PDB file of C-alpha atoms in Angstrom:
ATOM      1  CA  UNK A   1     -37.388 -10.377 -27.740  1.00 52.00           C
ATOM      2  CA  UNK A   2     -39.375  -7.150 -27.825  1.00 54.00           C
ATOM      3  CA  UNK A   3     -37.916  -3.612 -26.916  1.00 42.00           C
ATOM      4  CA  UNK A   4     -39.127  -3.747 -23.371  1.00 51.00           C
ATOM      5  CA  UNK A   5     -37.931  -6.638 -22.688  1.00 52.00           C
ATOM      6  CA  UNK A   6     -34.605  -6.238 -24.692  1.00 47.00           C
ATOM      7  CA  UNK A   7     -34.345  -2.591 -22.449  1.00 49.00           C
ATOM      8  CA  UNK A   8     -35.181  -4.983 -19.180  1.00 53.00           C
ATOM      9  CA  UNK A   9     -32.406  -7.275 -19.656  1.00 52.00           C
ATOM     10  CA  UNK A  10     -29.807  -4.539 -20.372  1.00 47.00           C
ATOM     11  CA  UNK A  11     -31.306  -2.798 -17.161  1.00 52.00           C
ATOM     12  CA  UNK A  12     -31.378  -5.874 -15.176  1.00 57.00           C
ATOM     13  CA  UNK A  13     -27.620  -6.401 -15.984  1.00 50.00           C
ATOM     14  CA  UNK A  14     -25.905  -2.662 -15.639  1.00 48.00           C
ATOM     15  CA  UNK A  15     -27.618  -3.520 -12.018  1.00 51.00           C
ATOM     16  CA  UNK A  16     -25.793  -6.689 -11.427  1.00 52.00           C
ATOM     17  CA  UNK A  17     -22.845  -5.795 -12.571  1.00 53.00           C
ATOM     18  CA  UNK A  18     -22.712  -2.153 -11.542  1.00 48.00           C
ATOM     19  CA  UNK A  19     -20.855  -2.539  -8.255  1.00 54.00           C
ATOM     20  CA  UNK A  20     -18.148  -1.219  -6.068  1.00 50.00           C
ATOM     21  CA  UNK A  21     -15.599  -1.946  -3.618  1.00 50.00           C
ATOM     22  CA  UNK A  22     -16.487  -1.298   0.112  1.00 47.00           C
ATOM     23  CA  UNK A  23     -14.330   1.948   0.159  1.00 44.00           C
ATOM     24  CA  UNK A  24     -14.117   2.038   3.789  1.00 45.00           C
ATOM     25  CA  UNK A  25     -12.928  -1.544   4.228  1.00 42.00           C
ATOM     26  CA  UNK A  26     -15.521  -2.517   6.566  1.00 48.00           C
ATOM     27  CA  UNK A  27     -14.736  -4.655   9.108  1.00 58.00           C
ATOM     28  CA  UNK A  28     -12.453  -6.624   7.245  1.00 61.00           C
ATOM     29  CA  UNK A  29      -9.513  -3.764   6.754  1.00 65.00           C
ATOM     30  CA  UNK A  30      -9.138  -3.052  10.918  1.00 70.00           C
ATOM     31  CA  UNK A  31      -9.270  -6.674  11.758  1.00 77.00           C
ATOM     32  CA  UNK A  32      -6.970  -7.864   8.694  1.00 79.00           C
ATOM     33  CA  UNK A  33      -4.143  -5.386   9.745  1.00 82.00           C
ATOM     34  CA  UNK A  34      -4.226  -5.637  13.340  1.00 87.00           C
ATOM     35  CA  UNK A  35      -3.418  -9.052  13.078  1.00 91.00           C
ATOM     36  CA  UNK A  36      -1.221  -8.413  10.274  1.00 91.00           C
ATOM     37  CA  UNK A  37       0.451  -6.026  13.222  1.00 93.00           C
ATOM     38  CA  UNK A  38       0.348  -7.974  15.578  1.00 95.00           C
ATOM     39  CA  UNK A  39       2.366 -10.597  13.217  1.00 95.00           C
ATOM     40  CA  UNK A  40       4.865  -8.541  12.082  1.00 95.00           C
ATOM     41  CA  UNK A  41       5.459  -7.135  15.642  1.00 95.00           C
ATOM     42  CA  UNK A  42       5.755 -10.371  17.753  1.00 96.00           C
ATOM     43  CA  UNK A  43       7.701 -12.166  15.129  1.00 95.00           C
ATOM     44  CA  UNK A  44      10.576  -9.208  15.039  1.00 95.00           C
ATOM     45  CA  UNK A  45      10.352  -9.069  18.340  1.00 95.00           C
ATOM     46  CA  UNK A  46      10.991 -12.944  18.669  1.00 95.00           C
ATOM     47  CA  UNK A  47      13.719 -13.231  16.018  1.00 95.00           C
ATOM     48  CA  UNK A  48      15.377 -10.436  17.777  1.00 94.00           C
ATOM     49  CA  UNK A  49      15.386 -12.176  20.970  1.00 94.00           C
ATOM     50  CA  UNK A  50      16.118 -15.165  19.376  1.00 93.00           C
ATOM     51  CA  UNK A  51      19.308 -13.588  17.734  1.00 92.00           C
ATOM     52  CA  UNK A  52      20.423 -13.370  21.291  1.00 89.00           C
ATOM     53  CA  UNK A  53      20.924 -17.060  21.629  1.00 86.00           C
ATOM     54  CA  UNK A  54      18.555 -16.893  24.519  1.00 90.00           C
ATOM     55  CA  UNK A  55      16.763 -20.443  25.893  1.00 92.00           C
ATOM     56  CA  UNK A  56      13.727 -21.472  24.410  1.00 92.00           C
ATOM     57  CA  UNK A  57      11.916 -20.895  27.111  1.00 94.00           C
ATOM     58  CA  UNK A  58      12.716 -17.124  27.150  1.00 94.00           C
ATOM     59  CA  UNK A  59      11.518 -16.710  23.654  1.00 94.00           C
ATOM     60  CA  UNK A  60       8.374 -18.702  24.285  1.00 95.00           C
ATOM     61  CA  UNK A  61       7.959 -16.294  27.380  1.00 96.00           C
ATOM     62  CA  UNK A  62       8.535 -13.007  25.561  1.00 96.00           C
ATOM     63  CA  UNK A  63       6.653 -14.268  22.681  1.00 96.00           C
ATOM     64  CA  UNK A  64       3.243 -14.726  24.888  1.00 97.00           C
ATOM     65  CA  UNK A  65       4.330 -11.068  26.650  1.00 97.00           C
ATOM     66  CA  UNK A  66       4.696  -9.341  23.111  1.00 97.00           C
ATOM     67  CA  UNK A  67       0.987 -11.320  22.611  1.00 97.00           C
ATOM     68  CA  UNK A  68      -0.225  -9.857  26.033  1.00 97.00           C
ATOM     69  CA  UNK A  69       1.217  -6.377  25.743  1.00 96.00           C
ATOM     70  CA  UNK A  70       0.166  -5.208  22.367  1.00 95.00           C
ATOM     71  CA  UNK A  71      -2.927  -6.506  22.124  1.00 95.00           C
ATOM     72  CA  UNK A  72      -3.962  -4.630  25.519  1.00 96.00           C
ATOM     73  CA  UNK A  73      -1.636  -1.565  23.963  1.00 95.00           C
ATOM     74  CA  UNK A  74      -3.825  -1.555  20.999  1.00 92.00           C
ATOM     75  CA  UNK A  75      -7.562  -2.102  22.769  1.00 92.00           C
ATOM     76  CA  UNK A  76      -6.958   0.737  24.944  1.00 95.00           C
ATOM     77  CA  UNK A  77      -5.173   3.211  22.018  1.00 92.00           C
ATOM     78  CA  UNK A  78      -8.201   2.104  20.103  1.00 90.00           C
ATOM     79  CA  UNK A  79     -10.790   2.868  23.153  1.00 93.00           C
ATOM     80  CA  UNK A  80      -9.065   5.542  23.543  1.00 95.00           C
ATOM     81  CA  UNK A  81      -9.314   6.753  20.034  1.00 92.00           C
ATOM     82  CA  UNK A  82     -12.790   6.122  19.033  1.00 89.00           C
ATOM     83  CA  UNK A  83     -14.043   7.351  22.359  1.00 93.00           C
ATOM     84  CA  UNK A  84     -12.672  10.794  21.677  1.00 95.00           C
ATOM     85  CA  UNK A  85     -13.814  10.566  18.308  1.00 91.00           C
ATOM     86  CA  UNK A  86     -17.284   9.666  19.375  1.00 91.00           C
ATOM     87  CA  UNK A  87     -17.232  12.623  21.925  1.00 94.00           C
ATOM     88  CA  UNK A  88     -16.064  15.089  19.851  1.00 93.00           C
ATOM     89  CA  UNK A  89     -18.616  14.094  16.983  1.00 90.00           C
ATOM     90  CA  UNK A  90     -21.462  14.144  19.740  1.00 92.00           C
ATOM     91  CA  UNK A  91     -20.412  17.983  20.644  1.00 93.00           C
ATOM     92  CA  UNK A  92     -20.530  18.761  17.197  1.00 91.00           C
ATOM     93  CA  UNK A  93     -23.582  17.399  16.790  1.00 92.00           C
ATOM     94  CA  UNK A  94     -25.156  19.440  19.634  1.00 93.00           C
ATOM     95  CA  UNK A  95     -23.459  22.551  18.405  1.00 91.00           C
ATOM     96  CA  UNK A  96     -25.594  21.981  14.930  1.00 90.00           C
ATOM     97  CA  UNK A  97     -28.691  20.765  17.240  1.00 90.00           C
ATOM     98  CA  UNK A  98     -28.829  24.452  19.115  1.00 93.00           C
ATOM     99  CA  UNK A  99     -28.369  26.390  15.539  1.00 91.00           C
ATOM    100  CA  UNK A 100     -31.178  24.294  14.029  1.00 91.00           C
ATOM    101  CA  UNK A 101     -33.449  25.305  16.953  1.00 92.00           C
ATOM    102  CA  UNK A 102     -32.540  28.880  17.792  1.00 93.00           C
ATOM    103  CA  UNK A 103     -32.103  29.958  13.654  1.00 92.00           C
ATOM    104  CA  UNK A 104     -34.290  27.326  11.771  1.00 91.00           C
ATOM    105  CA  UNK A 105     -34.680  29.869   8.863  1.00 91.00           C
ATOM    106  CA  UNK A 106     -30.714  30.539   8.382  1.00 92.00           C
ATOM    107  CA  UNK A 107     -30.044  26.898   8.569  1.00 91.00           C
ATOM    108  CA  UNK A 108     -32.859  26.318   6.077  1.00 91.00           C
ATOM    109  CA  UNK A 109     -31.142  28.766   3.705  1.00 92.00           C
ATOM    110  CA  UNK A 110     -27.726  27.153   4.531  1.00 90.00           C
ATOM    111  CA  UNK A 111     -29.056  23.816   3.376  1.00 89.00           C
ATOM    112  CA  UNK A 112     -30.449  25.603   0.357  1.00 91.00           C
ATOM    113  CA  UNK A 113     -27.303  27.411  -0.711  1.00 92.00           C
ATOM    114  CA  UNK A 114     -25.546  23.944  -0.213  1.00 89.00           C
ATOM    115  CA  UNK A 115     -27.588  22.291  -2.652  1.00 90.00           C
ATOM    116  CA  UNK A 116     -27.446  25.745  -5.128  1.00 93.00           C
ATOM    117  CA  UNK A 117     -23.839  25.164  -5.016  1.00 91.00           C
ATOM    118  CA  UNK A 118     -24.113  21.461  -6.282  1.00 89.00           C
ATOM    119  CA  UNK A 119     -25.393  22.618  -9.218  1.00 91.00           C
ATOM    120  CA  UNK A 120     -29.213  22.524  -8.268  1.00 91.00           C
ATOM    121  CA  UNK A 121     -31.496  25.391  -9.330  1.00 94.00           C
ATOM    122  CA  UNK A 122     -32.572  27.845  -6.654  1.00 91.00           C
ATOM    123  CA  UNK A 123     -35.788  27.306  -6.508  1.00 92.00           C
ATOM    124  CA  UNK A 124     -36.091  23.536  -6.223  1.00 93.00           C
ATOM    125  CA  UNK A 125     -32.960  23.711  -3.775  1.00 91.00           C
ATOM    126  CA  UNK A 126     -35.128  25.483  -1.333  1.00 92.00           C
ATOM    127  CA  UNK A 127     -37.713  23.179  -2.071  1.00 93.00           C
ATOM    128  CA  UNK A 128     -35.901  20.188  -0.824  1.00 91.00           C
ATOM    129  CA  UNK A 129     -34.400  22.207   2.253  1.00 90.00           C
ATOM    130  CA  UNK A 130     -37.739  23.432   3.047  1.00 91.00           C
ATOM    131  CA  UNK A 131     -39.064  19.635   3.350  1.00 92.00           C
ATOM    132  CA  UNK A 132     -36.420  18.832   5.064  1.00 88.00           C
ATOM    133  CA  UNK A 133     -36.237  20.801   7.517  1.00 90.00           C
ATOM    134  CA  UNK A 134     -39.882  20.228   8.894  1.00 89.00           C
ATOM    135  CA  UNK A 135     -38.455  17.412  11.002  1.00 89.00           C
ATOM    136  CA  UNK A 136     -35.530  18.051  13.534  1.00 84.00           C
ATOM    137  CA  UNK A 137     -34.092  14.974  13.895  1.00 86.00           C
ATOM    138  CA  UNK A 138     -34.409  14.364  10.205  1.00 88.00           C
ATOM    139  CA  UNK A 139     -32.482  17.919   9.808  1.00 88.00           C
ATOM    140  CA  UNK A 140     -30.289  17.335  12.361  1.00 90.00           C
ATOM    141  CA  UNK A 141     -29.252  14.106  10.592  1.00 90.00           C
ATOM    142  CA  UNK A 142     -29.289  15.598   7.087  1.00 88.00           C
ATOM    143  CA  UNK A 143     -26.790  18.683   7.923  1.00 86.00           C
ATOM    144  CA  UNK A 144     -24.338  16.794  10.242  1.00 89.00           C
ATOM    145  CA  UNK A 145     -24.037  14.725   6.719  1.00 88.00           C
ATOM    146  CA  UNK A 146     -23.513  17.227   4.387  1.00 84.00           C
ATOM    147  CA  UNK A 147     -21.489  19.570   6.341  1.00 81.00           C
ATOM    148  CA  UNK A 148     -19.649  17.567   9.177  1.00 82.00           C
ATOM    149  CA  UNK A 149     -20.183  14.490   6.464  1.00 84.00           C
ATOM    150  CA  UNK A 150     -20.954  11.877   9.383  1.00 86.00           C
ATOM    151  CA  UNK A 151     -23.762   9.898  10.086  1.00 86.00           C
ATOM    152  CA  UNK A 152     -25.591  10.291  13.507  1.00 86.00           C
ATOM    153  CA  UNK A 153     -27.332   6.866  13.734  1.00 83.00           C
ATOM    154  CA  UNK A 154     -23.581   4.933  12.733  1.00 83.00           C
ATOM    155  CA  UNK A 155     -21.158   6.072  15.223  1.00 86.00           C
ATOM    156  CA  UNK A 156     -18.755   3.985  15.780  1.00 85.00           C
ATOM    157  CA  UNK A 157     -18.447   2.206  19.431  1.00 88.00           C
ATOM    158  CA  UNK A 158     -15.562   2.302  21.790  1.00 90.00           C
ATOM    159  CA  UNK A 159     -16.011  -1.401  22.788  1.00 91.00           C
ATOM    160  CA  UNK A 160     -16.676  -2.895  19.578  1.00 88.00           C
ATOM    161  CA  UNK A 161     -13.113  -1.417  18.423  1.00 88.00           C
ATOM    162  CA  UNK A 162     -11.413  -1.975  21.467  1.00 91.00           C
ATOM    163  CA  UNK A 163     -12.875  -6.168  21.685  1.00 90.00           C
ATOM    164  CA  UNK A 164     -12.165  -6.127  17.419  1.00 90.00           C
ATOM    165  CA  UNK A 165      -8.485  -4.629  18.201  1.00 91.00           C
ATOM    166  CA  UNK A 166      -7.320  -6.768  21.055  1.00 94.00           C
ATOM    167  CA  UNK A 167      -8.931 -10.241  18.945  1.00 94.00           C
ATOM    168  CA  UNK A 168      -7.525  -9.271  15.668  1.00 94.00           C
ATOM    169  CA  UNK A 169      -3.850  -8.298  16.766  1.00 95.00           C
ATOM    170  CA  UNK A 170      -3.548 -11.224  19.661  1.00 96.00           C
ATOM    171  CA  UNK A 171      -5.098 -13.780  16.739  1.00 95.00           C
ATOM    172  CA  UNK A 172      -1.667 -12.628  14.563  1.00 95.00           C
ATOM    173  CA  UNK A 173       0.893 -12.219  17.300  1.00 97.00           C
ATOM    174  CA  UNK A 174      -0.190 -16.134  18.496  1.00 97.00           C
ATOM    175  CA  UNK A 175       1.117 -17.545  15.078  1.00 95.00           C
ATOM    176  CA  UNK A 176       4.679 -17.177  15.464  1.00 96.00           C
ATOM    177  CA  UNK A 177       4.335 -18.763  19.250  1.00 96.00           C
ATOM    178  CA  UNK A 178       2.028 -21.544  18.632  1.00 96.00           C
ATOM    179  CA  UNK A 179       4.945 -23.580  17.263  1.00 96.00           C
ATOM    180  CA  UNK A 180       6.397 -23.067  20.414  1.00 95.00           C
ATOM    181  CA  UNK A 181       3.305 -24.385  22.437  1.00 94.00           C
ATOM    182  CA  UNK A 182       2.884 -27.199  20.089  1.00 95.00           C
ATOM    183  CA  UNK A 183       6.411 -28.415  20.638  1.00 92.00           C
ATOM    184  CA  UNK A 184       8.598 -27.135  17.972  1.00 92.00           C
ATOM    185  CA  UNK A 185      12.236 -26.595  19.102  1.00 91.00           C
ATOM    186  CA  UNK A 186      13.608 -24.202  16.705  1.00 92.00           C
ATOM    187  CA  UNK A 187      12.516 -20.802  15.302  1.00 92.00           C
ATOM    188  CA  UNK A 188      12.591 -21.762  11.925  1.00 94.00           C
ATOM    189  CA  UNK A 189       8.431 -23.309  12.193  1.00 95.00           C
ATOM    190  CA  UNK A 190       7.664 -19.930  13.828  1.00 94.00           C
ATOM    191  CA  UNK A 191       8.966 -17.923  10.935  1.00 95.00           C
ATOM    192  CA  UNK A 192       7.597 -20.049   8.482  1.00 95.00           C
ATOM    193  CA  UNK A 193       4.321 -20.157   9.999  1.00 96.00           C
ATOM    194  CA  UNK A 194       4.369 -16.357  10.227  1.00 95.00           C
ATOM    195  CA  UNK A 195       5.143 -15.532   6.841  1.00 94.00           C
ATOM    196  CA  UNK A 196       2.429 -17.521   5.964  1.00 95.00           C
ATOM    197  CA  UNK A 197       0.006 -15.593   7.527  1.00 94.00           C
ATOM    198  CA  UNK A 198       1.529 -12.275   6.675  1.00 93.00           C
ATOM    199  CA  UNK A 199       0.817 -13.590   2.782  1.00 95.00           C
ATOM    200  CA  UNK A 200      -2.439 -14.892   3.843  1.00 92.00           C
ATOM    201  CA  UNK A 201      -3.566 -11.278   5.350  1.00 89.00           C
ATOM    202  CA  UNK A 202      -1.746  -9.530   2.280  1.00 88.00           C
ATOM    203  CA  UNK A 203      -3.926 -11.374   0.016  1.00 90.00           C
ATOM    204  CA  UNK A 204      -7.121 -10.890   2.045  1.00 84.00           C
ATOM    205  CA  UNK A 205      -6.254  -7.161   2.014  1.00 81.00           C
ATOM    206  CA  UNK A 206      -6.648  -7.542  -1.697  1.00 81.00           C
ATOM    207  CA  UNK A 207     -10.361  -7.654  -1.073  1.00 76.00           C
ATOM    208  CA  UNK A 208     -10.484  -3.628  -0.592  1.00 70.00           C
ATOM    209  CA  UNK A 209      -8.073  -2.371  -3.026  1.00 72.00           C
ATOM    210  CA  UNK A 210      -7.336  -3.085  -6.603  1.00 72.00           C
ATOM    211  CA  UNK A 211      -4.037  -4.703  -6.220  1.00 80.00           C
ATOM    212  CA  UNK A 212      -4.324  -8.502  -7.200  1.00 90.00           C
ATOM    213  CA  UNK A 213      -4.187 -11.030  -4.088  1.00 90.00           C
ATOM    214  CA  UNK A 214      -0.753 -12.261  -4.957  1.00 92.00           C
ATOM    215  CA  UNK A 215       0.937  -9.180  -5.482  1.00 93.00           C
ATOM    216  CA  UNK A 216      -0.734  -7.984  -1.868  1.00 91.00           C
ATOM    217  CA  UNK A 217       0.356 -11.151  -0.106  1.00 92.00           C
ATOM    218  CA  UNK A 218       3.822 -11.237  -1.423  1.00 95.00           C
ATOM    219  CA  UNK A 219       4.397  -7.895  -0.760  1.00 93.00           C
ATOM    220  CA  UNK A 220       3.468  -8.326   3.213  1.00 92.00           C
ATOM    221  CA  UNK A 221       5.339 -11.605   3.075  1.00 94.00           C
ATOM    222  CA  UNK A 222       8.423  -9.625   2.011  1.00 95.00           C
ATOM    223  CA  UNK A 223       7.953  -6.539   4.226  1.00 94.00           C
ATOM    224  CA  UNK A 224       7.746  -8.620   7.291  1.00 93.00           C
ATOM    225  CA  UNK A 225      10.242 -11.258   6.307  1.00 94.00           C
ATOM    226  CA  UNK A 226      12.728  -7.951   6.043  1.00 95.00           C
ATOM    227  CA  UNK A 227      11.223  -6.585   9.678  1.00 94.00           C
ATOM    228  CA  UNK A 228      11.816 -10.104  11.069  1.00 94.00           C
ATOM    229  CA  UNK A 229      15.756 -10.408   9.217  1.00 94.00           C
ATOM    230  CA  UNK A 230      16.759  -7.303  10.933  1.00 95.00           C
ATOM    231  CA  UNK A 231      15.342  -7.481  13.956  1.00 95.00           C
ATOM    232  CA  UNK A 232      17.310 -10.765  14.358  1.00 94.00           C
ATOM    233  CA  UNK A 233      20.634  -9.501  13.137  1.00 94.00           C
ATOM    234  CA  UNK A 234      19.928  -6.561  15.679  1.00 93.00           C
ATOM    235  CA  UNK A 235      19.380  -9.313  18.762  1.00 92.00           C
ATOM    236  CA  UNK A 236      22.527 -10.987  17.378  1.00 90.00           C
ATOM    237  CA  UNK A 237      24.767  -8.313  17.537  1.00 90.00           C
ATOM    238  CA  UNK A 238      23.361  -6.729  20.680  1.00 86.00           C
ATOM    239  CA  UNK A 239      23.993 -10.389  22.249  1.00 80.00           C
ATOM    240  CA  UNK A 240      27.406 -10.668  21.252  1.00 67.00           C
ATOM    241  CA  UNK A 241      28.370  -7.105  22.914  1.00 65.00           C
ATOM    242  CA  UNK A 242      26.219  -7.622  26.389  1.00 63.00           C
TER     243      UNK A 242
END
């Protein structure tokens, strides 16, 4: 194998294997802990009622109200949320828009000095802001990034969080009632069911941080297995005084 080719390969592989985590989590963070939430939520507040001694078909009932309530809580919070976000990121942005057109040159200079202060010479700093700034929109885009550090063309939508929110957390608060709806007579399927899922999103979490899957999915499993214990011991004892 010649140099090139030796200097290729080596290239070719730093590429491959040069990668990182999606920092931000994607899509896969929001949806795996709103249904983690909604698990952990509907199952303590079933084993709570259930540590009332209540009928079965009162827990089935509050367990499909828990389902209904929270995951319409959490689409409009997260509506709610993003929308104000998105608004206040859009004023911003219009805020930067009437600088760039009423002081082009002190913006230029701004975008300059921003660059200088990177630890880019002077006079190739101005360069780049000078090209840069020849097109508004691509200006526009450029400083909301480095100084506001957003992106105008990605963001995020009221909707999509609001349909992703309500899915995810009603998808996690079903588990501990489907037993229910499939014909199971006792909590005990419920809680089993739901502690499998809390592992199973613990280890998907896993996926965005460095923990190892089984140390992420036992950890949920315990955390919620705790939420659901005390909740329970809660409804028992408020049963026995009422």
């Amino acid at each position: 194998m010649t140099l090139i080719e030796t200097e290729a390969a080596l290239h070719e592989a730093h590429r491959d294997n040069h990668t990182h985590r999606d920092v931000n989590g994607g899509w896969l963070r929001p949806a795996v802990f709103g249904a983690m939430d909604g698990l952990v939520s509907n199952l303590a507040l079933m084993t709570g009622v259930a540590g009332g001694a209540v009928s079965q078909q009162t827990l089935v009932i509050t367990g499909l109200a828990g389902l209904a309530a929270g995951a319409f809580s959490m689409a409009a919070g997260e509506y709610t949320s993003v929308a104000s976000q998105r608004e206040l990121v859009e004023a911003e942005l219009d805020v930067e828009r009437r600088e760039l057109r009423k002081h082009p040159v002190d913006e230029m200079e701004e975008l300059a000095a921003l660059y200088v202060s990177r630890g880019v010479d002077p006079g190739l700093a101005r360069q780049v802001a000078v090209q840069l700034s020849r097109d508004p929109e691509q200006a526009l885009e450029i400083h909301a990034r480095e100084e506001l550090g957003i992106d105008p063309d990605d963001l995020p939508s009221p909707l999509v969080a609001a349909v992703s929110s309500f899915g995810s957390f009603a998808l996690g608060a079903l588990l501990p009632v489907l037993p229910y709806l499939l014909g199971a007579t006792t909590l005990w399927p419920a809680v089993l069911l739901a502690l499998t899922g809390l592992f199973a999103c613990g280890a998907l979490v896993a996926r965005v941080t460095a923990r190892s899957w089984w140390y992420s999915g036992l950890r949920q499993l315990v955390l919620g297995g705790v939420a659901a214990a005390l909740t329970y011991g809660l409804g028992a004892l408020f049963g026995a005084a009422v």
